mmCIF file of C-alpha atoms and ligand atoms in Angstrom:
data_model
loop_
_atom_site.group_PDB
_atom_site.id
_atom_site.type_symbol
_atom_site.label_atom_id
_atom_site.label_comp_id
_atom_site.label_asym_id
_atom_site.label_seq_id
_atom_site.Cartn_x
_atom_site.Cartn_y
_atom_site.Cartn_z
ATOM 1 C CA MET W 1 48.074 -18.185 -146.861
ATOM 2 C CA SER W 2 51.201 -20.189 -146.240
ATOM 3 C CA LYS W 3 53.720 -19.914 -149.053
ATOM 4 C CA VAL W 4 56.454 -22.517 -149.444
ATOM 5 C CA LEU W 5 59.206 -22.035 -152.013
ATOM 6 C CA VAL W 6 61.509 -24.703 -153.418
ATOM 7 C CA SER W 7 64.476 -22.656 -154.611
ATOM 8 C CA ASN W 8 67.792 -23.272 -156.285
ATOM 9 C CA ILE W 9 66.605 -26.188 -158.447
ATOM 10 C CA GLY W 10 69.422 -27.237 -160.797
ATOM 11 C CA MET W 11 67.053 -29.049 -163.148
ATOM 12 C CA LEU W 12 63.286 -29.175 -162.954
ATOM 13 C CA ALA W 13 61.947 -31.993 -165.146
ATOM 14 C CA THR W 14 58.222 -32.518 -165.600
ATOM 15 C CA PRO W 15 55.655 -33.555 -168.152
ATOM 16 C CA GLN W 16 52.841 -31.067 -168.593
ATOM 17 C CA GLY W 17 49.078 -31.215 -168.769
ATOM 18 C CA THR W 18 46.223 -33.292 -167.431
ATOM 19 C CA GLY W 19 45.876 -35.822 -170.231
ATOM 20 C CA PRO W 20 47.907 -38.907 -171.236
ATOM 21 C CA LYS W 21 51.007 -38.412 -173.405
ATOM 22 C CA ARG W 22 51.273 -40.689 -176.416
ATOM 23 C CA GLY W 23 53.718 -41.194 -179.278
ATOM 24 C CA THR W 24 56.468 -38.569 -179.507
ATOM 25 C CA GLU W 25 54.592 -36.486 -176.910
ATOM 26 C CA GLN W 26 55.526 -39.042 -174.254
ATOM 27 C CA GLY W 27 59.154 -37.864 -174.343
ATOM 28 C CA ASN W 28 58.315 -34.212 -174.735
ATOM 29 C CA ILE W 29 58.766 -32.901 -171.208
ATOM 30 C CA GLN W 30 59.575 -29.488 -169.761
ATOM 31 C CA ILE W 31 63.123 -28.958 -168.499
ATOM 32 C CA LEU W 32 63.899 -25.776 -166.574
ATOM 33 C CA LYS W 33 67.356 -24.853 -165.296
ATOM 34 C CA ASP W 34 67.940 -22.663 -162.238
ATOM 35 C CA ALA W 35 64.267 -23.050 -161.394
ATOM 36 C CA TRP W 36 61.912 -22.578 -158.460
ATOM 37 C CA VAL W 37 58.461 -23.785 -157.439
ATOM 38 C CA LEU W 38 56.103 -21.779 -155.271
ATOM 39 C CA MET W 39 53.349 -23.560 -153.355
ATOM 40 C CA GLU W 40 50.449 -22.018 -151.475
ATOM 41 C CA ASP W 41 48.322 -24.017 -149.078
ATOM 42 C CA GLY W 42 49.610 -27.267 -150.500
ATOM 43 C CA LEU W 43 48.997 -26.379 -154.142
ATOM 44 C CA ILE W 44 51.536 -25.248 -156.751
ATOM 45 C CA SER W 45 50.897 -21.589 -157.549
ATOM 46 C CA GLN W 46 53.891 -20.622 -159.715
ATOM 47 C CA VAL W 47 56.818 -22.253 -161.457
ATOM 48 C CA GLY W 48 59.693 -20.281 -162.914
ATOM 49 C CA ALA W 49 63.386 -19.863 -163.622
ATOM 50 C CA GLY W 50 65.784 -17.173 -162.431
ATOM 51 C CA PRO W 51 65.035 -14.857 -159.481
ATOM 52 C CA ALA W 52 62.497 -16.452 -157.116
ATOM 53 C CA PRO W 53 59.635 -14.746 -155.247
ATOM 54 C CA ALA W 54 59.602 -14.467 -151.451
ATOM 55 C CA ALA W 55 57.880 -17.028 -149.227
ATOM 56 C CA GLU W 56 57.403 -17.816 -145.523
ATOM 57 C CA GLN W 57 59.328 -21.061 -145.903
ATOM 58 C CA THR W 58 62.120 -21.850 -148.351
ATOM 59 C CA ILE W 59 63.427 -25.302 -149.159
ATOM 60 C CA ASP W 60 66.875 -25.082 -150.795
ATOM 61 C CA ALA W 61 67.166 -27.757 -153.502
ATOM 62 C CA GLN W 62 70.937 -27.164 -153.587
ATOM 63 C CA GLY W 63 71.158 -27.238 -157.359
ATOM 64 C CA LYS W 64 69.675 -30.741 -157.588
ATOM 65 C CA LEU W 65 67.048 -32.418 -159.795
ATOM 66 C CA VAL W 66 63.357 -31.909 -158.962
ATOM 67 C CA THR W 67 60.566 -33.987 -160.483
ATOM 68 C CA PRO W 68 56.892 -34.516 -159.686
ATOM 69 C CA GLY W 69 56.223 -36.986 -156.893
ATOM 70 C CA LEU W 70 56.120 -40.438 -158.437
ATOM 71 C CA VAL W 71 52.746 -42.114 -158.992
ATOM 72 C CA ASP W 72 52.569 -45.879 -158.499
ATOM 73 C CA ALA W 73 49.462 -46.791 -160.524
ATOM 74 C CA HIS W 74 49.369 -50.508 -159.749
ATOM 75 C CA THR W 75 49.922 -52.176 -156.390
ATOM 76 C CA HIS W 76 48.399 -55.097 -154.519
ATOM 77 C CA LEU W 77 49.099 -53.298 -151.270
ATOM 78 C CA ILE W 78 46.745 -55.171 -148.972
ATOM 79 C CA PHE W 79 47.852 -58.707 -148.151
ATOM 80 C CA GLY W 80 48.622 -60.926 -145.175
ATOM 81 C CA GLY W 81 51.921 -62.823 -144.973
ATOM 82 C CA TRP W 82 54.615 -63.190 -147.608
ATOM 83 C CA ARG W 83 55.544 -66.053 -149.956
ATOM 84 C CA GLN W 84 59.299 -66.439 -149.651
ATOM 85 C CA ASN W 85 58.830 -70.223 -149.755
ATOM 86 C CA GLU W 86 57.910 -69.925 -153.441
ATOM 87 C CA LEU W 87 61.378 -68.695 -154.334
ATOM 88 C CA GLY W 88 62.785 -72.180 -153.691
ATOM 89 C CA LEU W 89 59.989 -73.749 -155.752
ATOM 90 C CA LYS W 90 60.800 -71.384 -158.619
ATOM 91 C CA LEU W 91 64.476 -72.238 -158.375
ATOM 92 C CA HIS W 92 63.477 -75.875 -158.736
ATOM 93 C CA GLY W 93 61.733 -75.046 -161.989
ATOM 94 C CA LYS W 94 58.101 -74.613 -160.949
ATOM 95 C CA THR W 95 56.275 -71.934 -162.935
ATOM 96 C CA TYR W 96 54.043 -69.192 -161.532
ATOM 97 C CA LEU W 97 50.878 -70.893 -162.802
ATOM 98 C CA GLU W 98 52.036 -74.325 -161.547
ATOM 99 C CA ILE W 99 52.526 -72.911 -158.056
ATOM 100 C CA GLN W 100 49.130 -71.193 -158.273
ATOM 101 C CA ASN W 101 47.385 -74.363 -159.452
ATOM 102 C CA ALA W 102 48.931 -76.343 -156.591
ATOM 103 C CA GLY W 103 47.237 -74.057 -154.029
ATOM 104 C CA GLY W 104 50.181 -71.720 -153.521
ATOM 105 C CA GLY W 105 50.200 -68.289 -155.118
ATOM 106 C CA ILE W 106 47.226 -65.999 -154.740
ATOM 107 C CA GLN W 107 45.222 -68.652 -152.798
ATOM 108 C CA SER W 108 47.857 -68.942 -150.058
ATOM 109 C CA THR W 109 47.993 -65.135 -149.698
ATOM 110 C CA THR W 110 44.193 -65.182 -149.576
ATOM 111 C CA ASN W 111 44.287 -67.595 -146.620
ATOM 112 C CA ALA W 112 46.738 -65.302 -144.798
ATOM 113 C CA THR W 113 44.731 -62.159 -145.647
ATOM 114 C CA ARG W 114 41.489 -63.697 -144.418
ATOM 115 C CA ALA W 115 43.206 -64.620 -141.153
ATOM 116 C CA ALA W 116 44.514 -61.080 -140.608
ATOM 117 C CA THR W 117 42.531 -58.421 -138.748
ATOM 118 C CA GLU W 118 41.804 -55.027 -140.208
ATOM 119 C CA GLU W 119 44.280 -53.518 -137.727
ATOM 120 C CA GLU W 120 47.033 -55.945 -138.737
ATOM 121 C CA LEU W 121 46.499 -55.270 -142.443
ATOM 122 C CA THR W 122 46.458 -51.539 -141.805
ATOM 123 C CA ALA W 123 49.716 -51.586 -139.858
ATOM 124 C CA LYS W 124 51.428 -53.709 -142.477
ATOM 125 C CA ALA W 125 50.263 -51.601 -145.423
ATOM 126 C CA ALA W 126 51.196 -48.394 -143.549
ATOM 127 C CA ARG W 127 54.784 -49.618 -143.274
ATOM 128 C CA ALA W 128 54.858 -50.288 -147.005
ATOM 129 C CA LEU W 129 53.460 -46.800 -147.668
ATOM 130 C CA ASP W 130 56.129 -45.239 -145.423
ATOM 131 C CA GLU W 131 58.760 -47.030 -147.469
ATOM 132 C CA MET W 132 57.204 -46.003 -150.785
ATOM 133 C CA LEU W 133 57.053 -42.382 -149.684
ATOM 134 C CA SER W 134 60.724 -42.467 -148.699
ATOM 135 C CA LEU W 135 61.459 -43.781 -152.215
ATOM 136 C CA GLY W 136 59.686 -40.851 -153.860
ATOM 137 C CA VAL W 137 56.122 -42.119 -154.396
ATOM 138 C CA THR W 138 53.448 -39.607 -153.353
ATOM 139 C CA THR W 139 50.321 -41.180 -154.909
ATOM 140 C CA CYS W 140 49.466 -44.830 -155.191
ATOM 141 C CA GLU W 141 46.755 -47.152 -156.383
ATOM 142 C CA ALA W 142 45.897 -50.129 -154.175
ATOM 143 C CA LYS W 143 43.830 -53.204 -155.050
ATOM 144 C CA SER W 144 41.801 -55.588 -153.002
ATOM 145 C CA GLY W 145 41.865 -59.148 -154.325
ATOM 146 C CA TYR W 146 43.314 -61.291 -151.593
ATOM 147 C CA GLY W 147 40.043 -61.555 -149.698
ATOM 148 C CA LEU W 148 37.974 -63.300 -152.382
ATOM 149 C CA ALA W 149 34.970 -63.362 -150.069
ATOM 150 C CA THR W 150 32.567 -60.492 -149.492
ATOM 151 C CA GLU W 151 33.632 -59.840 -145.907
ATOM 152 C CA HIS W 152 37.343 -59.898 -146.700
ATOM 153 C CA GLU W 153 37.212 -57.921 -149.931
ATOM 154 C CA LEU W 154 35.311 -55.167 -148.098
ATOM 155 C CA LYS W 155 37.806 -55.388 -145.246
ATOM 156 C CA ALA W 156 40.703 -54.738 -147.650
ATOM 157 C CA LEU W 157 38.941 -51.772 -149.266
ATOM 158 C CA ARG W 158 38.168 -50.304 -145.836
ATOM 159 C CA VAL W 159 41.868 -50.573 -144.953
ATOM 160 C CA ILE W 160 42.724 -48.583 -148.102
ATOM 161 C CA ASP W 161 40.044 -46.011 -147.316
ATOM 162 C CA ASN W 162 41.308 -45.565 -143.751
ATOM 163 C CA LEU W 163 44.925 -45.276 -144.837
ATOM 164 C CA ASN W 164 43.959 -42.674 -147.408
ATOM 165 C CA ARG W 165 42.650 -40.545 -144.539
ATOM 166 C CA ARG W 166 45.500 -41.229 -142.113
ATOM 167 C CA HIS W 167 48.611 -41.518 -144.236
ATOM 168 C CA PRO W 168 50.206 -38.668 -146.243
ATOM 169 C CA MET W 169 50.118 -40.867 -149.363
ATOM 170 C CA ASP W 170 47.164 -40.258 -151.688
ATOM 171 C CA LEU W 171 45.528 -43.634 -152.290
ATOM 172 C CA VAL W 172 43.135 -44.713 -154.997
ATOM 173 C CA ALA W 173 41.276 -48.010 -154.489
ATOM 174 C CA THR W 174 40.524 -50.737 -157.015
ATOM 175 C CA PHE W 175 38.128 -53.594 -156.347
ATOM 176 C CA MET W 176 39.643 -56.858 -157.573
ATOM 177 C CA GLY W 177 37.321 -59.559 -156.276
ATOM 178 C CA ALA W 178 38.030 -61.312 -159.586
ATOM 179 C CA HIS W 179 41.705 -61.951 -158.850
ATOM 180 C CA LEU W 180 41.233 -65.726 -158.657
ATOM 181 C CA VAL W 181 38.361 -68.171 -158.156
ATOM 182 C CA PRO W 182 38.965 -69.177 -154.522
ATOM 183 C CA ALA W 183 39.331 -72.838 -153.551
ATOM 184 C CA GLU W 184 35.778 -73.182 -152.175
ATOM 185 C CA TYR W 185 34.276 -72.163 -155.550
ATOM 186 C CA LYS W 186 36.575 -74.159 -157.825
ATOM 187 C CA ALA W 187 33.712 -76.496 -158.727
ATOM 188 C CA ASP W 188 31.349 -73.617 -159.476
ATOM 189 C CA ARG W 189 33.158 -70.723 -161.119
ATOM 190 C CA ALA W 190 29.929 -69.150 -162.353
ATOM 191 C CA GLU W 191 28.664 -68.891 -158.781
ATOM 192 C CA TYR W 192 31.833 -67.077 -157.680
ATOM 193 C CA ILE W 193 31.529 -64.613 -160.561
ATOM 194 C CA ARG W 194 27.883 -64.088 -159.611
ATOM 195 C CA LEU W 195 29.005 -63.367 -156.046
ATOM 196 C CA VAL W 196 31.547 -60.803 -157.255
ATOM 197 C CA CYS W 197 29.068 -59.072 -159.557
ATOM 198 C CA GLU W 198 25.832 -59.323 -157.618
ATOM 199 C CA GLU W 199 26.874 -59.321 -153.982
ATOM 200 C CA MET W 200 30.278 -57.654 -153.647
ATOM 201 C CA MET W 201 29.909 -54.885 -156.252
ATOM 202 C CA PRO W 202 26.645 -53.417 -154.913
ATOM 203 C CA LEU W 203 28.222 -53.201 -151.445
ATOM 204 C CA VAL W 204 31.409 -51.657 -152.824
ATOM 205 C CA LYS W 205 29.298 -49.041 -154.559
ATOM 206 C CA GLU W 206 27.073 -48.438 -151.555
ATOM 207 C CA GLN W 207 30.095 -47.912 -149.298
ATOM 208 C CA GLY W 208 31.879 -45.773 -151.910
ATOM 209 C CA ILE W 209 35.200 -47.448 -151.243
ATOM 210 C CA ALA W 210 36.561 -48.125 -154.738
ATOM 211 C CA LYS W 211 36.879 -46.232 -157.985
ATOM 212 C CA PHE W 212 37.978 -49.011 -160.322
ATOM 213 C CA CYS W 213 37.296 -52.665 -161.014
ATOM 214 C CA ASP W 214 40.100 -54.988 -162.096
ATOM 215 C CA VAL W 215 40.156 -58.632 -163.244
ATOM 216 C CA PHE W 216 42.999 -61.116 -163.789
ATOM 217 C CA CYS W 217 42.322 -62.169 -167.387
ATOM 218 C CA GLU W 218 44.722 -65.106 -167.736
ATOM 219 C CA ALA W 219 44.939 -68.775 -168.602
ATOM 220 C CA ASP W 220 43.703 -70.818 -165.615
ATOM 221 C CA THR W 221 42.328 -67.674 -163.953
ATOM 222 C CA PHE W 222 39.492 -65.723 -165.676
ATOM 223 C CA THR W 223 38.707 -66.207 -169.360
ATOM 224 C CA MET W 224 38.134 -63.284 -171.687
ATOM 225 C CA GLU W 225 34.358 -63.799 -171.535
ATOM 226 C CA GLU W 226 34.364 -64.029 -167.738
ATOM 227 C CA SER W 227 36.525 -60.908 -167.599
ATOM 228 C CA ARG W 228 34.095 -59.059 -169.851
ATOM 229 C CA GLN W 229 31.221 -60.090 -167.603
ATOM 230 C CA VAL W 230 33.015 -58.793 -164.504
ATOM 231 C CA LEU W 231 34.057 -55.475 -166.067
ATOM 232 C CA GLU W 232 30.603 -54.841 -167.539
ATOM 233 C CA ALA W 233 29.052 -55.483 -164.148
ATOM 234 C CA GLY W 234 31.582 -53.092 -162.624
ATOM 235 C CA LEU W 235 30.527 -50.392 -165.060
ATOM 236 C CA LYS W 236 26.942 -50.786 -163.869
ATOM 237 C CA TYR W 237 28.142 -49.981 -160.366
ATOM 238 C CA GLY W 238 30.223 -46.983 -161.443
ATOM 239 C CA LEU W 239 33.561 -48.808 -161.268
ATOM 240 C CA ARG W 240 35.805 -47.954 -164.217
ATOM 241 C CA PRO W 241 37.452 -51.001 -165.795
ATOM 242 C CA LYS W 242 41.077 -51.997 -165.457
ATOM 243 C CA ILE W 243 42.404 -55.365 -166.575
ATOM 244 C CA HIS W 244 45.408 -57.622 -165.907
ATOM 245 C CA ALA W 245 46.002 -58.665 -169.503
ATOM 246 C CA ASP W 246 48.590 -60.715 -171.391
ATOM 247 C CA GLU W 247 50.777 -61.230 -168.302
ATOM 248 C CA ILE W 248 51.692 -64.849 -169.015
ATOM 249 C CA GLU W 249 49.563 -65.914 -171.992
ATOM 250 C CA ALA W 250 47.736 -63.673 -174.439
ATOM 251 C CA ILE W 251 44.115 -64.794 -174.225
ATOM 252 C CA GLY W 252 42.496 -61.617 -175.536
ATOM 253 C CA GLY W 253 42.721 -59.308 -172.529
ATOM 254 C CA SER W 254 44.274 -56.391 -174.383
ATOM 255 C CA GLN W 255 41.652 -56.594 -177.136
ATOM 256 C CA LEU W 256 38.949 -56.616 -174.469
ATOM 257 C CA ALA W 257 40.538 -53.575 -172.774
ATOM 258 C CA GLY W 258 40.223 -51.578 -175.986
ATOM 259 C CA GLU W 259 36.695 -52.754 -176.738
ATOM 260 C CA ILE W 260 35.348 -52.007 -173.298
ATOM 261 C CA GLY W 261 37.217 -48.674 -173.003
ATOM 262 C CA ALA W 262 39.240 -49.624 -169.929
ATOM 263 C CA ILE W 263 41.057 -46.707 -168.319
ATOM 264 C CA SER W 264 44.192 -48.868 -168.279
ATOM 265 C CA ALA W 265 45.433 -52.338 -169.117
ATOM 266 C CA GLU W 266 48.109 -53.818 -166.909
ATOM 267 C CA HIS W 267 51.193 -55.977 -167.566
ATOM 268 C CA LEU W 268 50.803 -56.599 -171.342
ATOM 269 C CA ILE W 269 54.040 -58.609 -171.256
ATOM 270 C CA VAL W 270 53.072 -60.751 -174.238
ATOM 271 C CA CYS W 271 50.674 -58.261 -175.833
ATOM 272 C CA PRO W 272 50.172 -59.146 -179.551
ATOM 273 C CA PRO W 273 50.072 -56.492 -182.304
ATOM 274 C CA GLU W 274 46.270 -56.665 -182.471
ATOM 275 C CA GLY W 275 46.185 -55.985 -178.733
ATOM 276 C CA ILE W 276 48.352 -52.890 -179.160
ATOM 277 C CA GLU W 277 46.051 -51.716 -181.933
ATOM 278 C CA SER W 278 43.009 -52.198 -179.726
ATOM 279 C CA LEU W 279 44.603 -50.254 -176.855
ATOM 280 C CA ALA W 280 45.455 -47.389 -179.224
ATOM 281 C CA LYS W 281 41.926 -47.323 -180.634
ATOM 282 C CA GLY W 282 40.296 -47.466 -177.223
ATOM 283 C CA GLY W 283 42.505 -44.737 -175.723
ATOM 284 C CA VAL W 284 43.667 -47.152 -173.019
ATOM 285 C CA VAL W 285 46.776 -46.384 -170.941
ATOM 286 C CA ALA W 286 49.226 -49.320 -170.997
ATOM 287 C CA CYS W 287 50.338 -49.723 -167.395
ATOM 288 C CA LEU W 288 53.563 -51.716 -167.683
ATOM 289 C CA LEU W 289 55.164 -53.513 -164.756
ATOM 290 C CA PRO W 290 58.781 -54.308 -165.639
ATOM 291 C CA ALA W 291 59.807 -55.432 -162.148
ATOM 292 C CA THR W 292 57.307 -58.299 -162.519
ATOM 293 C CA SER W 293 58.875 -59.410 -165.824
ATOM 294 C CA PHE W 294 62.220 -59.248 -164.046
ATOM 295 C CA TYR W 295 61.010 -61.264 -161.052
ATOM 296 C CA LEU W 296 59.164 -63.860 -163.161
ATOM 297 C CA GLY W 297 62.159 -64.204 -165.479
ATOM 298 C CA ALA W 298 59.788 -63.363 -168.317
ATOM 299 C CA VAL W 299 60.238 -61.266 -171.413
ATOM 300 C CA PHE W 300 59.527 -57.534 -171.252
ATOM 301 C CA ALA W 301 56.410 -55.841 -172.643
ATOM 302 C CA PRO W 302 56.809 -54.311 -176.135
ATOM 303 C CA ALA W 303 56.892 -50.777 -174.774
ATOM 304 C CA ARG W 304 58.548 -49.186 -177.803
ATOM 305 C CA ASP W 305 55.929 -50.676 -180.125
ATOM 306 C CA MET W 306 53.252 -49.227 -177.865
ATOM 307 C CA VAL W 307 54.785 -45.755 -177.952
ATOM 308 C CA SER W 308 55.083 -46.023 -181.751
ATOM 309 C CA ALA W 309 51.443 -47.077 -182.019
ATOM 310 C CA GLY W 310 50.317 -44.063 -179.995
ATOM 311 C CA VAL W 311 49.475 -45.937 -176.783
ATOM 312 C CA PRO W 312 50.266 -43.856 -173.680
ATOM 313 C CA VAL W 313 52.680 -45.871 -171.552
ATOM 314 C CA ALA W 314 52.672 -45.750 -167.754
ATOM 315 C CA MET W 315 54.880 -47.839 -165.491
ATOM 316 C CA ALA W 316 54.162 -49.071 -161.969
ATOM 317 C CA SER W 317 55.532 -51.476 -159.384
ATOM 318 C CA ASP W 318 52.855 -54.229 -159.168
ATOM 319 C CA PHE W 319 53.973 -54.613 -155.541
ATOM 320 C CA ASN W 320 52.556 -57.975 -154.332
ATOM 321 C CA PRO W 321 53.835 -60.964 -152.349
ATOM 322 C CA GLY W 322 54.039 -63.327 -155.319
ATOM 323 C CA SER W 323 55.094 -62.051 -158.720
ATOM 324 C CA CYS W 324 56.765 -58.817 -157.536
ATOM 325 C CA PRO W 325 57.793 -58.390 -153.891
ATOM 326 C CA CYS W 326 59.276 -54.976 -154.746
ATOM 327 C CA LEU W 327 57.782 -51.536 -154.151
ATOM 328 C CA ASN W 328 60.701 -49.486 -155.416
ATOM 329 C CA LEU W 329 59.723 -47.349 -158.403
ATOM 330 C CA GLN W 330 63.338 -46.259 -158.801
ATOM 331 C CA PHE W 331 64.108 -49.827 -159.886
ATOM 332 C CA VAL W 332 61.175 -49.639 -162.294
ATOM 333 C CA ILE W 333 62.711 -46.437 -163.738
ATOM 334 C CA ASN W 334 65.998 -48.298 -164.350
ATOM 335 C CA LEU W 335 64.178 -51.179 -166.047
ATOM 336 C CA GLY W 336 62.129 -48.794 -168.176
ATOM 337 C CA CYS W 337 65.334 -47.555 -169.790
ATOM 338 C CA LEU W 338 67.340 -50.791 -169.800
ATOM 339 C CA LYS W 339 64.632 -53.287 -170.775
ATOM 340 C CA TYR W 340 61.921 -51.269 -172.503
ATOM 341 C CA LYS W 341 64.456 -48.946 -174.156
ATOM 342 C CA LEU W 342 62.385 -45.928 -173.212
ATOM 343 C CA THR W 343 64.285 -42.649 -172.941
ATOM 344 C CA PRO W 344 64.662 -40.957 -169.543
ATOM 345 C CA GLU W 345 62.065 -38.388 -170.644
ATOM 346 C CA GLU W 346 59.574 -41.084 -171.690
ATOM 347 C CA VAL W 347 60.233 -42.945 -168.446
ATOM 348 C CA LEU W 348 59.580 -39.856 -166.348
ATOM 349 C CA THR W 349 56.227 -39.357 -168.057
ATOM 350 C CA ALA W 350 55.457 -43.064 -167.483
ATOM 351 C CA VAL W 351 55.872 -42.840 -163.701
ATOM 352 C CA THR W 352 54.240 -39.436 -163.260
ATOM 353 C CA LEU W 353 51.643 -37.978 -165.644
ATOM 354 C CA ASN W 354 50.674 -41.127 -167.566
ATOM 355 C CA ALA W 355 50.528 -43.066 -164.302
ATOM 356 C CA ALA W 356 48.254 -40.373 -162.878
ATOM 357 C CA CYS W 357 46.057 -40.727 -165.975
ATOM 358 C CA ALA W 358 45.866 -44.491 -165.419
ATOM 359 C CA ILE W 359 44.177 -43.798 -162.083
ATOM 360 C CA ASP W 360 42.222 -40.694 -163.087
ATOM 361 C CA MET W 361 44.264 -38.396 -160.856
ATOM 362 C CA ALA W 362 45.930 -36.243 -163.492
ATOM 363 C CA ASP W 363 43.911 -33.167 -162.636
ATOM 364 C CA ARG W 364 45.639 -33.132 -159.233
ATOM 365 C CA VAL W 365 49.014 -34.875 -159.562
ATOM 366 C CA GLY W 366 51.584 -36.105 -162.095
ATOM 367 C CA SER W 367 53.233 -32.822 -163.097
ATOM 368 C CA ILE W 368 54.663 -29.659 -161.580
ATOM 369 C CA GLU W 369 52.286 -26.962 -162.767
ATOM 370 C CA PRO W 370 50.116 -24.277 -161.179
ATOM 371 C CA GLY W 371 46.922 -25.759 -159.811
ATOM 372 C CA LYS W 372 48.314 -29.227 -159.106
ATOM 373 C CA GLN W 373 49.203 -30.502 -155.662
ATOM 374 C CA GLY W 374 52.607 -29.561 -154.259
ATOM 375 C CA ASP W 375 53.902 -33.128 -154.582
ATOM 376 C CA LEU W 376 57.534 -33.236 -155.618
ATOM 377 C CA VAL W 377 60.807 -34.991 -155.118
ATOM 378 C CA ILE W 378 64.203 -33.344 -154.685
ATOM 379 C CA TRP W 379 66.699 -35.967 -155.799
ATOM 380 C CA ASP W 380 70.284 -36.396 -154.756
ATOM 381 C CA ALA W 381 71.046 -36.154 -158.459
ATOM 382 C CA PRO W 382 72.184 -33.402 -160.808
ATOM 383 C CA ASP W 383 69.878 -34.341 -163.679
ATOM 384 C CA LEU W 384 67.250 -36.766 -164.993
ATOM 385 C CA ASP W 385 69.736 -39.109 -166.676
ATOM 386 C CA TYR W 386 71.375 -39.740 -163.330
ATOM 387 C CA ILE W 387 68.312 -41.309 -161.661
ATOM 388 C CA CYS W 388 67.799 -43.567 -164.695
ATOM 389 C CA TYR W 389 71.415 -44.654 -164.687
ATOM 390 C CA ARG W 390 72.230 -45.262 -161.009
ATOM 391 C CA MET W 391 70.885 -48.548 -159.609
ATOM 392 C CA GLY W 392 70.157 -49.983 -156.187
ATOM 393 C CA SER W 393 70.440 -46.837 -154.039
ATOM 394 C CA ASN W 394 67.638 -44.646 -152.782
ATOM 395 C CA LEU W 395 68.440 -41.384 -154.579
ATOM 396 C CA VAL W 396 65.680 -39.370 -152.901
ATOM 397 C CA GLN W 397 66.908 -36.375 -150.947
ATOM 398 C CA THR W 398 63.587 -34.801 -149.900
ATOM 399 C CA VAL W 399 59.939 -35.631 -150.557
ATOM 400 C CA VAL W 400 57.453 -32.765 -150.498
ATOM 401 C CA LYS W 401 53.799 -33.784 -150.184
ATOM 402 C CA LYS W 402 51.081 -31.146 -150.542
ATOM 403 C CA GLY W 403 53.701 -28.485 -149.829
ATOM 404 C CA THR W 404 55.009 -30.161 -146.679
ATOM 405 C CA VAL W 405 58.433 -31.740 -146.297
ATOM 406 C CA MET W 406 58.072 -35.400 -145.326
ATOM 407 C CA GLY W 407 60.106 -36.541 -142.331
HETATM 408 O O1 NIG Y 1 49.832 -58.586 -160.915
HETATM 409 N N1 NIG Y 1 48.594 -61.154 -161.794
HETATM 410 C C1 NIG Y 1 47.874 -61.143 -160.823
HETATM 411 N N2 NIG Y 1 48.173 -60.539 -159.718
HETATM 412 C C2 NIG Y 1 49.474 -60.229 -159.302
HETATM 413 C C3 NIG Y 1 50.174 -61.368 -158.677
HETATM 414 C C4 NIG Y 1 49.475 -61.841 -157.504
HETATM 415 C C5 NIG Y 1 50.203 -62.862 -156.689
HETATM 416 O O2 NIG Y 1 51.026 -63.654 -157.220
HETATM 417 O O3 NIG Y 1 49.953 -62.852 -155.497
HETATM 418 C C6 NIG Y 1 50.232 -59.652 -160.475
HETATM 419 O O4 NIG Y 1 51.231 -60.213 -160.943
HETATM 420 FE FE1 FE Y 2 49.021 -56.897 -160.544
#
């Protein structure tokens, strides 16, 4: 058995458990000083403070902060091209939905994604994963949703599946055929939804290449009833529901999330009080994406109200070429404190354990405890406050994934 010890940890900060943290529990994390973590065959076997046990390999944390590897629970990782041209349009006053309705937005990325080969998409996503890993992310969710045709949605999910085998990052796939009604179906929305539910989903299930189903429930995109139809069909094929809700307009997505028992609801920027209530009742994790609010120049989700209402809050990047061309969860950590007014402890839970719960991975990742994977970050920081306070630098010193130091 190969034993790897991380010694000389100045501050070890981690939430604990395998379930979502809500209310005051969200900020109730374990802090150990002068700590160590022992890993055996890639799994954490012991955590303690004071004198450390012996091991074949020792990683000296030099008195720095150690946290669990970050979990990015919401990314649109697989896409062709970029959309830098839309920045100028935005600066001239065009809104996100105006750009989308004029054939830009998701449709233009769909055209580029359809034109890209599986190899090209794999190489591009692998570069993004390398960057995420270097920024402290060790597990990430990835959605399809820029194929919007059977062949291309399956292509995107295969890319995720292959990367999960080849890349050190743990990946969890979400099928999002209902990201937008593509141009060729604009005159027959019902037919596109039928295609998603009756043609794509059975193949996704048969090939076993996605765990979740997501839908963009938004004005001019999918109505609440259409979203319900998609998520209920997903359930039939074993895909647990997720939902993009209340990103730009509140059209009932958060209420639907609670009713249908979604594992998570995403964005929730303009989530109304009845939406928060529904999330709390349904046990739904609120997966908040503050870098998207920042990039869209929008308001920020009512995170404090969610914590008060007992909704477990997770935070993720939403990395995508349109509304958030940013994959840096360290920036999300900053925004969690500055814009959501979450405490550093609540923020840490949001990007580790609660994020892991949002993608059903909390039995394996999201905290530093015996039995979980040896996924952790040694930060060039003396304590947790420091990584919440510093902005714009990569503060990662060393990433350890399944007990192995990443290059
Ligand atoms: O989460 N909201 C829908 N999907 C992405 C944006 C997609 C795009 O603009 O390409 C989001 O914001
Ligand atoms: Fe998104």
